[in-house]
PDB file of C-alpha atoms in Angstrom:
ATOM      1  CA  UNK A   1       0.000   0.000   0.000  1.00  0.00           C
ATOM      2  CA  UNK A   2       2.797   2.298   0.630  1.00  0.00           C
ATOM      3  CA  UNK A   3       4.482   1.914  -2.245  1.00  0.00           C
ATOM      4  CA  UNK A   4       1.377   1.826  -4.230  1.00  0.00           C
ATOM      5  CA  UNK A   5       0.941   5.306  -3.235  1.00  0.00           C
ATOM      6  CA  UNK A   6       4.719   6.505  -3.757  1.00  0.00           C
ATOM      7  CA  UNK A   7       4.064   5.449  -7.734  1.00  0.00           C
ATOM      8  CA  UNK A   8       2.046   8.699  -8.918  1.00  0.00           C
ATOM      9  CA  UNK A   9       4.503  10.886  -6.800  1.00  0.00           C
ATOM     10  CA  UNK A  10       7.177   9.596  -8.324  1.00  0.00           C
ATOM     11  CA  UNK A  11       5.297   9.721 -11.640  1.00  0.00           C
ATOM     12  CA  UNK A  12       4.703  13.193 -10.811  1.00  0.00           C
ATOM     13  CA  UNK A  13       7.873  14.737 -10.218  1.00  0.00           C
ATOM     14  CA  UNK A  14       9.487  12.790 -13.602  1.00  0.00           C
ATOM     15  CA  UNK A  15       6.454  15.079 -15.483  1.00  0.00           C
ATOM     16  CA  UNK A  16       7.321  18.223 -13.889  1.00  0.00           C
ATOM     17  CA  UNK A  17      10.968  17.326 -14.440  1.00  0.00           C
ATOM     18  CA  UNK A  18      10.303  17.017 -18.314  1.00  0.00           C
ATOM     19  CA  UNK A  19       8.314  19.970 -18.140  1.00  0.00           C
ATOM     20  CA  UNK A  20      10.876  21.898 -16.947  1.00  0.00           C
ATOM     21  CA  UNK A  21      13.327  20.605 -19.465  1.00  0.00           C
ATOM     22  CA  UNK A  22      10.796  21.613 -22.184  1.00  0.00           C
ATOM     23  CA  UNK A  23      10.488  25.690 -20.615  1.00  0.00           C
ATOM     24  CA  UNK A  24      14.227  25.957 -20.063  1.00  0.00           C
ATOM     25  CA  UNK A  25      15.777  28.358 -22.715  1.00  0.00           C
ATOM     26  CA  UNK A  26      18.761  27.348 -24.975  1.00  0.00           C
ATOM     27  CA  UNK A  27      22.408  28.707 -24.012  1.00  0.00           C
ATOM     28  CA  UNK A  28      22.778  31.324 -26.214  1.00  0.00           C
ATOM     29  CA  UNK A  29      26.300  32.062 -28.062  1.00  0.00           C
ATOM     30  CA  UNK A  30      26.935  36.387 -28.034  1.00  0.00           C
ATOM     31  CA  UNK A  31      29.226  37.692 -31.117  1.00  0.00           C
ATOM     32  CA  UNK A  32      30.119  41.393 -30.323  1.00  0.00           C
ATOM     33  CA  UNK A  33      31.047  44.417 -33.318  1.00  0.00           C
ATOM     34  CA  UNK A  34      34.154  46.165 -34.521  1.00  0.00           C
ATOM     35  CA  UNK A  35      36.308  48.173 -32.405  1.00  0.00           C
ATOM     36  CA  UNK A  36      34.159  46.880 -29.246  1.00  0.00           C
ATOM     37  CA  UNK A  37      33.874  43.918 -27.134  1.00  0.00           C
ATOM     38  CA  UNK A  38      31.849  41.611 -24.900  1.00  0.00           C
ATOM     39  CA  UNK A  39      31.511  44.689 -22.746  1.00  0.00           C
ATOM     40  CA  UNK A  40      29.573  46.387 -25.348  1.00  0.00           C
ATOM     41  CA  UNK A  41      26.766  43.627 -25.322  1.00  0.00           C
ATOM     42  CA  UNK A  42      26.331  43.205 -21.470  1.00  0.00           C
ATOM     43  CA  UNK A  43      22.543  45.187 -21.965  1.00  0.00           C
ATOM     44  CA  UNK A  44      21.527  42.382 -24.292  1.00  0.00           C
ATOM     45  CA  UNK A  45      23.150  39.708 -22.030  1.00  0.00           C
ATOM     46  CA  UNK A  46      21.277  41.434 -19.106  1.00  0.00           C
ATOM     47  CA  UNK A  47      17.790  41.645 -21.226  1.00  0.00           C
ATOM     48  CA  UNK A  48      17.795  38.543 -22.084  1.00  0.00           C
ATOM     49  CA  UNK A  49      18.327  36.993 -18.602  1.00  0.00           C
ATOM     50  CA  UNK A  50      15.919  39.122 -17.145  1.00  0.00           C
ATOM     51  CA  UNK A  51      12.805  38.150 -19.352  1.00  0.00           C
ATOM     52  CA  UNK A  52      14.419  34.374 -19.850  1.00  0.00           C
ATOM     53  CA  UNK A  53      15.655  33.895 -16.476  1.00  0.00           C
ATOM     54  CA  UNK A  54      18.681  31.303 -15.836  1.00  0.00           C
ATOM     55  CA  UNK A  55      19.489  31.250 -18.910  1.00  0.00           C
ATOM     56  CA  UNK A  56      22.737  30.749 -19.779  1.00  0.00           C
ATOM     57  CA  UNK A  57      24.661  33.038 -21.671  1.00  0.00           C
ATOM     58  CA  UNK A  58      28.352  32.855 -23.423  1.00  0.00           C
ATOM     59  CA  UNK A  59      29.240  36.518 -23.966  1.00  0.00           C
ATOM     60  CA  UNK A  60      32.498  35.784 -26.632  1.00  0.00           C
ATOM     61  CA  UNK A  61      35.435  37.961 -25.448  1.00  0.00           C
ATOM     62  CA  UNK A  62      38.149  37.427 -27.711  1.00  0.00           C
ATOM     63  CA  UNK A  63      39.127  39.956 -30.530  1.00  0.00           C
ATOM     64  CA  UNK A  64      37.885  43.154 -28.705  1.00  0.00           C
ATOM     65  CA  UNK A  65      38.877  46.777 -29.633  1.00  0.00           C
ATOM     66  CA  UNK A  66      42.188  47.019 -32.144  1.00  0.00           C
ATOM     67  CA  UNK A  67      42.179  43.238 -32.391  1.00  0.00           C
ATOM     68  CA  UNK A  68      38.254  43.077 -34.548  1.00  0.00           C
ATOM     69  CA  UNK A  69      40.103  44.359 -37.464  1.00  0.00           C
ATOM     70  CA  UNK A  70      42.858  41.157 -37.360  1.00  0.00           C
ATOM     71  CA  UNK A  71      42.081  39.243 -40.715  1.00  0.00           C
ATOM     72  CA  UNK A  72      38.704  37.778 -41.023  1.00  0.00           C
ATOM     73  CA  UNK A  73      39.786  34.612 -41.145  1.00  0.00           C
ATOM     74  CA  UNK A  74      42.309  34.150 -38.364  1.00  0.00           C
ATOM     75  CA  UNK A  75      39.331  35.974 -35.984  1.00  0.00           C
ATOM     76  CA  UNK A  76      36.866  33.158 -37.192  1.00  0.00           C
ATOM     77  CA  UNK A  77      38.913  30.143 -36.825  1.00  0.00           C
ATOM     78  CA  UNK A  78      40.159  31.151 -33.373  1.00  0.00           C
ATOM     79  CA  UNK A  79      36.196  31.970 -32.321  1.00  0.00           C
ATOM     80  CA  UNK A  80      35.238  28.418 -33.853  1.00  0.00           C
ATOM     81  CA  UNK A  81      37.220  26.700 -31.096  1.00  0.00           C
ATOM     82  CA  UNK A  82      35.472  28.764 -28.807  1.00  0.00           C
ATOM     83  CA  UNK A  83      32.082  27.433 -30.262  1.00  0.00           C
ATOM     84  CA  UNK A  84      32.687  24.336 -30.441  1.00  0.00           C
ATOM     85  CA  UNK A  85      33.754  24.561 -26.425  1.00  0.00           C
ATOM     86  CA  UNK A  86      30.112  25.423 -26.326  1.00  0.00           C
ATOM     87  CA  UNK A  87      28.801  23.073 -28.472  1.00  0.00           C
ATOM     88  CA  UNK A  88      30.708  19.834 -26.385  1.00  0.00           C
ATOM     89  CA  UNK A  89      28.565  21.676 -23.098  1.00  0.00           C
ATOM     90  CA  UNK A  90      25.318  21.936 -25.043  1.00  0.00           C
ATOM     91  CA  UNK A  91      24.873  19.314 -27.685  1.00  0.00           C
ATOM     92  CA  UNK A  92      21.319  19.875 -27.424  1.00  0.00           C
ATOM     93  CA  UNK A  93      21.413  22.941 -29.156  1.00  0.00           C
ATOM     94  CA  UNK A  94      22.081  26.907 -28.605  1.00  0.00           C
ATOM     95  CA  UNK A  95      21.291  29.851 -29.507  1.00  0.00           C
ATOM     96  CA  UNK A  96      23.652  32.761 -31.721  1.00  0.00           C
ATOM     97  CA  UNK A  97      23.401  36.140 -31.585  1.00  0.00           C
ATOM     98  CA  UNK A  98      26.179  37.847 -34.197  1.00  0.00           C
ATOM     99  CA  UNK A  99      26.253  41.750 -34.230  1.00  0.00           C
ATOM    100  CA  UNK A 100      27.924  43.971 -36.638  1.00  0.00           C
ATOM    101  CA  UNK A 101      30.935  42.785 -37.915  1.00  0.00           C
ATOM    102  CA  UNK A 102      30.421  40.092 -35.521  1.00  0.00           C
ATOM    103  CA  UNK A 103      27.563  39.304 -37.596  1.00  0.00           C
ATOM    104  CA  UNK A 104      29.082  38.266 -40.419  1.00  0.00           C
ATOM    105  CA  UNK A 105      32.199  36.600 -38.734  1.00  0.00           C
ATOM    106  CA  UNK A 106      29.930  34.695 -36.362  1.00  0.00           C
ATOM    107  CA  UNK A 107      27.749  33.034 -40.046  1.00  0.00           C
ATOM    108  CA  UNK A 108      31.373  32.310 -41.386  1.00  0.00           C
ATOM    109  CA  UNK A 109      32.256  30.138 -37.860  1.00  0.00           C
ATOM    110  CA  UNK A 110      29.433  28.018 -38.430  1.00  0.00           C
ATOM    111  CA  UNK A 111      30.066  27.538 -41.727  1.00  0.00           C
ATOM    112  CA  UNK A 112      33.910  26.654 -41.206  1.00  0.00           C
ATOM    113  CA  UNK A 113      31.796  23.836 -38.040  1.00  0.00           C
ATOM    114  CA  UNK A 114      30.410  21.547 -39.685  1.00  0.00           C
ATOM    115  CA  UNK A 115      28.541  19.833 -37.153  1.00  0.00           C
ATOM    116  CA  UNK A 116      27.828  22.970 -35.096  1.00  0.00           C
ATOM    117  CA  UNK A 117      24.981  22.928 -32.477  1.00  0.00           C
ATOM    118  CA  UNK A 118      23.569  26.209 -33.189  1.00  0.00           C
ATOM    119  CA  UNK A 119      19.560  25.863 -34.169  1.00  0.00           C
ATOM    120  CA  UNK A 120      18.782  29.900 -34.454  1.00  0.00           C
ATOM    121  CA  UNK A 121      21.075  32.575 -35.737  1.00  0.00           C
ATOM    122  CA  UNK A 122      20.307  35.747 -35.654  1.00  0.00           C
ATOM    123  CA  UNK A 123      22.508  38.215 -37.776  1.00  0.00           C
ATOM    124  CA  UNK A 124      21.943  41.610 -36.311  1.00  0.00           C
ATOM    125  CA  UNK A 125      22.497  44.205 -38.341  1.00  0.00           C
ATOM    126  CA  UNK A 126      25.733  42.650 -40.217  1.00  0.00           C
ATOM    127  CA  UNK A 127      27.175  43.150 -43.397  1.00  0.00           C
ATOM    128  CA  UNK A 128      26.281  40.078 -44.999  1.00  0.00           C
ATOM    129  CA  UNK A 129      26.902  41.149 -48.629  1.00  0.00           C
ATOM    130  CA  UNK A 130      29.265  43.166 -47.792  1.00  0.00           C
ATOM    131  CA  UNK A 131      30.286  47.172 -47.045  1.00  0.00           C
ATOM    132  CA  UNK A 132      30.771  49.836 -49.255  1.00  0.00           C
ATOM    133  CA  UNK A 133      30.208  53.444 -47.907  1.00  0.00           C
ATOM    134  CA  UNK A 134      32.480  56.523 -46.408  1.00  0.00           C
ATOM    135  CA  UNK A 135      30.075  56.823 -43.008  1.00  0.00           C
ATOM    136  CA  UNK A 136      31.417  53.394 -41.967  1.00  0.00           C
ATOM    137  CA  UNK A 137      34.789  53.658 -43.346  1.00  0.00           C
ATOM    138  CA  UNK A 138      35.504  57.252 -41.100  1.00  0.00           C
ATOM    139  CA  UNK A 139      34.966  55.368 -38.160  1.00  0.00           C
ATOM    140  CA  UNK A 140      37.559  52.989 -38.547  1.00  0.00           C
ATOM    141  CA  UNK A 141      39.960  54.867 -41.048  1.00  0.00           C
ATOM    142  CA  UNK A 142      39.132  58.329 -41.524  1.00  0.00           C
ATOM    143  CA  UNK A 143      41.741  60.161 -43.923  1.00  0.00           C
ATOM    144  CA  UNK A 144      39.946  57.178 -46.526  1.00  0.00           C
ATOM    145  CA  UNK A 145      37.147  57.728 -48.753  1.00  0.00           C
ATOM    146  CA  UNK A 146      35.105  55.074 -49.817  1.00  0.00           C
ATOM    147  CA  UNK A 147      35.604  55.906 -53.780  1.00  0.00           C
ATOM    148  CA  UNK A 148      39.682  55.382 -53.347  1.00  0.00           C
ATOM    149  CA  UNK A 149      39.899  52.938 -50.716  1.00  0.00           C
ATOM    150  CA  UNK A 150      39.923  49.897 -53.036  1.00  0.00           C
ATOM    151  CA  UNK A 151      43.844  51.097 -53.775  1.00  0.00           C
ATOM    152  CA  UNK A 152      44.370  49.988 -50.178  1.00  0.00           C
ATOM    153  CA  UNK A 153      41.964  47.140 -49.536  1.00  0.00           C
ATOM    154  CA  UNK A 154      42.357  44.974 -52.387  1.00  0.00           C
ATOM    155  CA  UNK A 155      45.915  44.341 -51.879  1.00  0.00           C
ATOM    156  CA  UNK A 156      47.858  41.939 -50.623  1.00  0.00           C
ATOM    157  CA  UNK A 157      48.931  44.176 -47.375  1.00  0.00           C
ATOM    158  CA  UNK A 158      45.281  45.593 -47.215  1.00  0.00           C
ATOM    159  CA  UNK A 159      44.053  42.083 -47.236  1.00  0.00           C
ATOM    160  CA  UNK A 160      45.374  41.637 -43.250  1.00  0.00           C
ATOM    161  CA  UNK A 161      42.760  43.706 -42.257  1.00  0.00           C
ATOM    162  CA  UNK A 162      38.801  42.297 -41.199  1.00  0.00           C
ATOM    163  CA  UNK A 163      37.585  45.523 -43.366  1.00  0.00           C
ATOM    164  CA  UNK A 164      38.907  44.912 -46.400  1.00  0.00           C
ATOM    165  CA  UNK A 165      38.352  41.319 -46.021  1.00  0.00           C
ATOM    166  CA  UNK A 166      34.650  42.193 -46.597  1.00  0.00           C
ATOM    167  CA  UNK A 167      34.653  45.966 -48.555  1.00  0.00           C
ATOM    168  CA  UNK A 168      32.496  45.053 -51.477  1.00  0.00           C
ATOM    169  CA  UNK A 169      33.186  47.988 -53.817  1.00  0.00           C
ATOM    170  CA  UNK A 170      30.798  47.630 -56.664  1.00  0.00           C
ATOM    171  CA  UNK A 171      32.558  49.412 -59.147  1.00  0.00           C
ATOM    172  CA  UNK A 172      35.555  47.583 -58.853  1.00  0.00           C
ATOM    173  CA  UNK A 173      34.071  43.865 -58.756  1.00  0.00           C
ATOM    174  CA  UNK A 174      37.127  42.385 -60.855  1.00  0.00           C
ATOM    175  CA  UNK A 175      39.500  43.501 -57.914  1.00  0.00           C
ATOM    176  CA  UNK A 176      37.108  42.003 -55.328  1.00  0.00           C
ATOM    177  CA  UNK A 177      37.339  38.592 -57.066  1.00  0.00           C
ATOM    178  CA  UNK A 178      41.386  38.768 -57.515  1.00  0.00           C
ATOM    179  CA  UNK A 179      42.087  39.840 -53.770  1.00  0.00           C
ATOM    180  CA  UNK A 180      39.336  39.560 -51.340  1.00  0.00           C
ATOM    181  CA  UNK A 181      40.154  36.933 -49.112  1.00  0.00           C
ATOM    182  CA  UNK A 182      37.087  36.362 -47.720  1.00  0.00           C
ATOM    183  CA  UNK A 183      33.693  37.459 -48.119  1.00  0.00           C
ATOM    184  CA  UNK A 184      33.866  36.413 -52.100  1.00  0.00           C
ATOM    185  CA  UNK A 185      34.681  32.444 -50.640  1.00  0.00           C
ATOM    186  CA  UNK A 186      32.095  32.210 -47.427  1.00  0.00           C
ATOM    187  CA  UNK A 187      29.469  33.505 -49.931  1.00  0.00           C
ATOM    188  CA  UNK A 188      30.193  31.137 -52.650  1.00  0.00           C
ATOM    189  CA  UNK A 189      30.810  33.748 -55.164  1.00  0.00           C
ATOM    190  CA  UNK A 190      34.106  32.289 -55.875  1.00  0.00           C
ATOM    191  CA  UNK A 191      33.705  28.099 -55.390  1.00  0.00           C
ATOM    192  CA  UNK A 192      36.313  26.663 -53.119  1.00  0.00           C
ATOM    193  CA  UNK A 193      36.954  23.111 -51.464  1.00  0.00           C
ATOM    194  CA  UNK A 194      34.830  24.156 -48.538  1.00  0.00           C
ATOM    195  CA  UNK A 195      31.956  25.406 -51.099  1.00  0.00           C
ATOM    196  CA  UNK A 196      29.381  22.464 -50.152  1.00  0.00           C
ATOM    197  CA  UNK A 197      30.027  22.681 -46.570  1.00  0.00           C
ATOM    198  CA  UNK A 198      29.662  26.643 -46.609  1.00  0.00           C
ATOM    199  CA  UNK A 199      26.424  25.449 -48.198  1.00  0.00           C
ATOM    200  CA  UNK A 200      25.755  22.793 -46.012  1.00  0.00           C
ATOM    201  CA  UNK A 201      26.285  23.928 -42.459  1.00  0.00           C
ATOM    202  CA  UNK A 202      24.026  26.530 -42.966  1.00  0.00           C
ATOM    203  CA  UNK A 203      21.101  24.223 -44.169  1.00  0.00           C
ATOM    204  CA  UNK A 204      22.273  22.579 -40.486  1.00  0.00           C
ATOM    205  CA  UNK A 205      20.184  25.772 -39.513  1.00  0.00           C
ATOM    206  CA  UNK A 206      16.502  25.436 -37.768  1.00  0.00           C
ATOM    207  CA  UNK A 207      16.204  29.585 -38.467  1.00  0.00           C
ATOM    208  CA  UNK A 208      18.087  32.388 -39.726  1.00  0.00           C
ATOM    209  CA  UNK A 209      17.287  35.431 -38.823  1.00  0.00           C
ATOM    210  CA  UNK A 210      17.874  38.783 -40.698  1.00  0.00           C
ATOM    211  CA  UNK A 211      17.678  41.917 -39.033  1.00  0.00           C
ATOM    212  CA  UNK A 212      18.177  45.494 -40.396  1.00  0.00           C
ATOM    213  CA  UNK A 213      16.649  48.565 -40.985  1.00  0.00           C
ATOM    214  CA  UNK A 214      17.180  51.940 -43.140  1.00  0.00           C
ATOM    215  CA  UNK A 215      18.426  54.279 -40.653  1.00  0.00           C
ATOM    216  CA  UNK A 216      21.482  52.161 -39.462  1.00  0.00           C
ATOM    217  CA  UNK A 217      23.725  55.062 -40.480  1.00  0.00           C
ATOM    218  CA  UNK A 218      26.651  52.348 -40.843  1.00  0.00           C
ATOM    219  CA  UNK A 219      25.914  49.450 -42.901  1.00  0.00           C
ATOM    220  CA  UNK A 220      25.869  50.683 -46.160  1.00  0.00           C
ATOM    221  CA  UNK A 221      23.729  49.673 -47.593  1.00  0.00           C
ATOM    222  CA  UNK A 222      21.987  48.830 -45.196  1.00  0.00           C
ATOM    223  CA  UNK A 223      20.325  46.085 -47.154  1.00  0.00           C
ATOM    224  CA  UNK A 224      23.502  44.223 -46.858  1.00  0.00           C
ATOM    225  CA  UNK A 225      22.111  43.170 -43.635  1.00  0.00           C
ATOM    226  CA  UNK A 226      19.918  41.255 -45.633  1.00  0.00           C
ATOM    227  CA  UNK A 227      22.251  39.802 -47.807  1.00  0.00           C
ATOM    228  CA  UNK A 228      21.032  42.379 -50.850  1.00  0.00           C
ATOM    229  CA  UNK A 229      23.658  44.743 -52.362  1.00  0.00           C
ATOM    230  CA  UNK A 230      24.622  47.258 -54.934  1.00  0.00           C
ATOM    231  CA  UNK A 231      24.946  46.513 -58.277  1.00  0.00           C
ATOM    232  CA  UNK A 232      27.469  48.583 -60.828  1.00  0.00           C
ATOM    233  CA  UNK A 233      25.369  51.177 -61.111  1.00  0.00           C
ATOM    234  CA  UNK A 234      24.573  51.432 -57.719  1.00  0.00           C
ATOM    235  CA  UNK A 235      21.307  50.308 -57.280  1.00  0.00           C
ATOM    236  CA  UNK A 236      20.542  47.694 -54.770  1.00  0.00           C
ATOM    237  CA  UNK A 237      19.596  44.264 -55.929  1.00  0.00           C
ATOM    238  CA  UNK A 238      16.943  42.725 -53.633  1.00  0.00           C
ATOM    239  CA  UNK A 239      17.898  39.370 -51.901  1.00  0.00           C
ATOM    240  CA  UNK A 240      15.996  36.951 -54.078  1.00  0.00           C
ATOM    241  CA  UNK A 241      16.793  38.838 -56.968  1.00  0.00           C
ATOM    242  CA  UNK A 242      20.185  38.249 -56.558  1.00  0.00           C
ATOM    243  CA  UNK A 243      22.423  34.761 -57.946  1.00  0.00           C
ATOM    244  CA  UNK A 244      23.538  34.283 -53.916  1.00  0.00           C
ATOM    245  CA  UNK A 245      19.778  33.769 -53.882  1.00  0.00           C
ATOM    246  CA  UNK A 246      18.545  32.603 -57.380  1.00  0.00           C
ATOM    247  CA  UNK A 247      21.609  29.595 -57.628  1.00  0.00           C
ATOM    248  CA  UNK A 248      21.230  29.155 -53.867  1.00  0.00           C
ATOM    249  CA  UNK A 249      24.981  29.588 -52.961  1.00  0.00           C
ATOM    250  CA  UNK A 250      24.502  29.197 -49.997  1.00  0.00           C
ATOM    251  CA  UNK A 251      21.366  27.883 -49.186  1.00  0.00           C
ATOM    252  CA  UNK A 252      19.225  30.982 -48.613  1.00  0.00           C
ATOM    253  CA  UNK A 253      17.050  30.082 -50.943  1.00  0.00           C
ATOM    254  CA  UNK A 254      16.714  26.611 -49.648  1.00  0.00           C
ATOM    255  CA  UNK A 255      16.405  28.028 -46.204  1.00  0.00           C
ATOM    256  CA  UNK A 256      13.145  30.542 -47.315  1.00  0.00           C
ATOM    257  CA  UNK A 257      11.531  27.074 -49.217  1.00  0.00           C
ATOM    258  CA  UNK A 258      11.702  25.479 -46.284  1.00  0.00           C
ATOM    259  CA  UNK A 259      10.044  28.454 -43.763  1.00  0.00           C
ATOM    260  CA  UNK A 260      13.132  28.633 -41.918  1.00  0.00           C
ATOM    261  CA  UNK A 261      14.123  32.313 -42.908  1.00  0.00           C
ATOM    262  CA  UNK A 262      13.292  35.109 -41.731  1.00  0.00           C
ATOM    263  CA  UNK A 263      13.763  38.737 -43.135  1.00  0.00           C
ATOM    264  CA  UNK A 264      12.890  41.838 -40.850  1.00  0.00           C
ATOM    265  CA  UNK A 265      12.711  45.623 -41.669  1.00  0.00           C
ATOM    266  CA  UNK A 266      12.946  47.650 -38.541  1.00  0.00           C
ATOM    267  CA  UNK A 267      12.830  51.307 -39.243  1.00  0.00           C
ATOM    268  CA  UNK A 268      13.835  54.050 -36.884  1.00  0.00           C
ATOM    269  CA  UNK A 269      16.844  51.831 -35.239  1.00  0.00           C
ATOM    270  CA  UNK A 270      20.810  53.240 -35.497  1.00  0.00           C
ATOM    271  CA  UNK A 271      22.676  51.204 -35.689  1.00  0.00           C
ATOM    272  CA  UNK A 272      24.737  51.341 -32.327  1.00  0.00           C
ATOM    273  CA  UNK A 273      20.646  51.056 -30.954  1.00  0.00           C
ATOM    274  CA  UNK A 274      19.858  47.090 -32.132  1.00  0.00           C
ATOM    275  CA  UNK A 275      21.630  45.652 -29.048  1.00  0.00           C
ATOM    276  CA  UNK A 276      21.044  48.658 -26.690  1.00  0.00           C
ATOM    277  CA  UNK A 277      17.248  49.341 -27.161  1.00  0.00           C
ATOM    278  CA  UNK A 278      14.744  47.355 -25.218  1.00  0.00           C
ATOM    279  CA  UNK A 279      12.075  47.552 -27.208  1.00  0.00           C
ATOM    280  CA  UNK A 280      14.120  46.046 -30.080  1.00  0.00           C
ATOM    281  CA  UNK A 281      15.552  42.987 -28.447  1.00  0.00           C
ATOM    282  CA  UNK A 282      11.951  42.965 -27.037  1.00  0.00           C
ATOM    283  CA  UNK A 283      10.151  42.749 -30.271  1.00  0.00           C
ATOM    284  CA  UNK A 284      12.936  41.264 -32.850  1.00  0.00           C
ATOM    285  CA  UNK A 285      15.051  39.080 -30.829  1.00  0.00           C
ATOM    286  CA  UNK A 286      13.174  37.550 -27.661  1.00  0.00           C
ATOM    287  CA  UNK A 287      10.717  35.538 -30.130  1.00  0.00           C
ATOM    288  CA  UNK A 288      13.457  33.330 -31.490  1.00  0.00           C
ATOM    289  CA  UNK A 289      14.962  32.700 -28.180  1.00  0.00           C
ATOM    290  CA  UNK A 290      13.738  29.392 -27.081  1.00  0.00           C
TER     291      UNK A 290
END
């Protein structure tokens, strides 16, 4: 009789155990910007926990201030043993949040992992397609103007440098090709040995998530955040207009087929205001946190 009644307890506390399981939140993987750090994303860290309490939070610290602008590629491979440190903790799944610069490097990581653990990404106002525009460039190198600064970037010397690594200057699209390191190769524009698993790793995706707006003041354009870009004569080319999205390069257009991206327009937002502003992490980043 005892231990007839000692049954549904026990039966009990195994469903409110699974429950619980089922409501806790995914670890969540933090990519900061240029010239910045993991300082610079402690509100979001600090929003997040407050509306999704306990959950845990990796707030990436390498490559902050001088060191963002090392070359692209030496900053992603170095943050790829960091996620996969994250991904042996959590092989259930996280959670990654890529601002900025940190955007873009943070899409690269998992695509240079190809059995990452991350089921949502949210790029947050990145240069996916790239950067072309003197408002950005001042920031970071201000006696250059975006017209002349190919001279510099698409070099072999320029090349050591994250900016060049992804300045896409659309008048000068033959130089891109010859010296960009980079952004040319993780897009597929230019096929390499790790083409199919760019491609693939990203299709390892449950949701990407694109979010920009036009008053960013520093992606330019500030479409790029959605993967769209300018064309030669400066217009910009809408995302599924473009061959990243028509040939499915890298699996965008696989990705939107399959209801598993997401595009949003956010007006009104600077761009040093996506990770600071509550009602933006509010409204465009707490729904894909589960």
């Amino acid at each position: 009789m005892h231990f007839q009644k000692m049954w549904p307890l026990a039966g009990i506390v195994v469903l409110c155990f699974k429950i619980c399981l089922i409501c806790a939140y995914r670890p969540i993987f933090i990519y900061h910007g240029i010239l910045t750090g993991a300082p610079s994303m402690e509100h979001l860290v600090a929003r997040i926990q407050q509306l999704h309490p306990d959950t845990v939070v990796y707030n990436f610290e390498r490559f902050g201030g001088w060191s963002s602008l090392e070359n692209a590629w030496h900053q992603v491979l170095e943050a790829n043993s960091n996620l996969q440190a994250v991904c042996d903790l959590h092989p259930e799944g996280i959670n990654m949040i890529g601002y900025s610069q940190g955007g873009l490097l943070a899409r690269a990581v998992l695509q240079t992992y190809p059995n990452h653990c991350v089921r949502t990404f949210i790029s947050l106002s990145s240069p996916q397609g790239g950067q072309f525009g003197d408002d950005f460039l001042h920031l970071i190198f201000p006696s250059l103007v975006a017209k002349t600064a190919y001279q510099l970037f698409y070099t072999y010397v320029g090349q050591h440098t994250s900016v060049a690594n992804y300045w896409n200057d659309p008048h000068h699209q033959d130089l891109f090709e010859e010296y960009s390191i980079f952004l040319p190769y993780v897009n597929n524009r230019l096929l390499s040995t790790n083409s199919t698993q760019f491609r693939d790793t990203l299709l390892r995706l449950e949701r990407l998530v694109l979010i920009g707006g036009p008053d960013d003041g520093v992606i330019t354009p500030w479409q790029s955040s959605h993967f769209s870009y300018y064309n030669e004569s400066y217009d910009v080319v809408p995302l599924q207009e473009t061959t990243l999205y028509t040939e499915d390069l890298i699996g965008l257009k696989t990705l939107h087929d399959d209801g598993k991206l997401d595009v949003i327009e956010r007006p009104g937002v600077h761009h040093y205001q996506w990770h600071r502003s509550n009602d933006v992490i509010d409204s465009v980043i707490m729904p894909y946190l589960d």
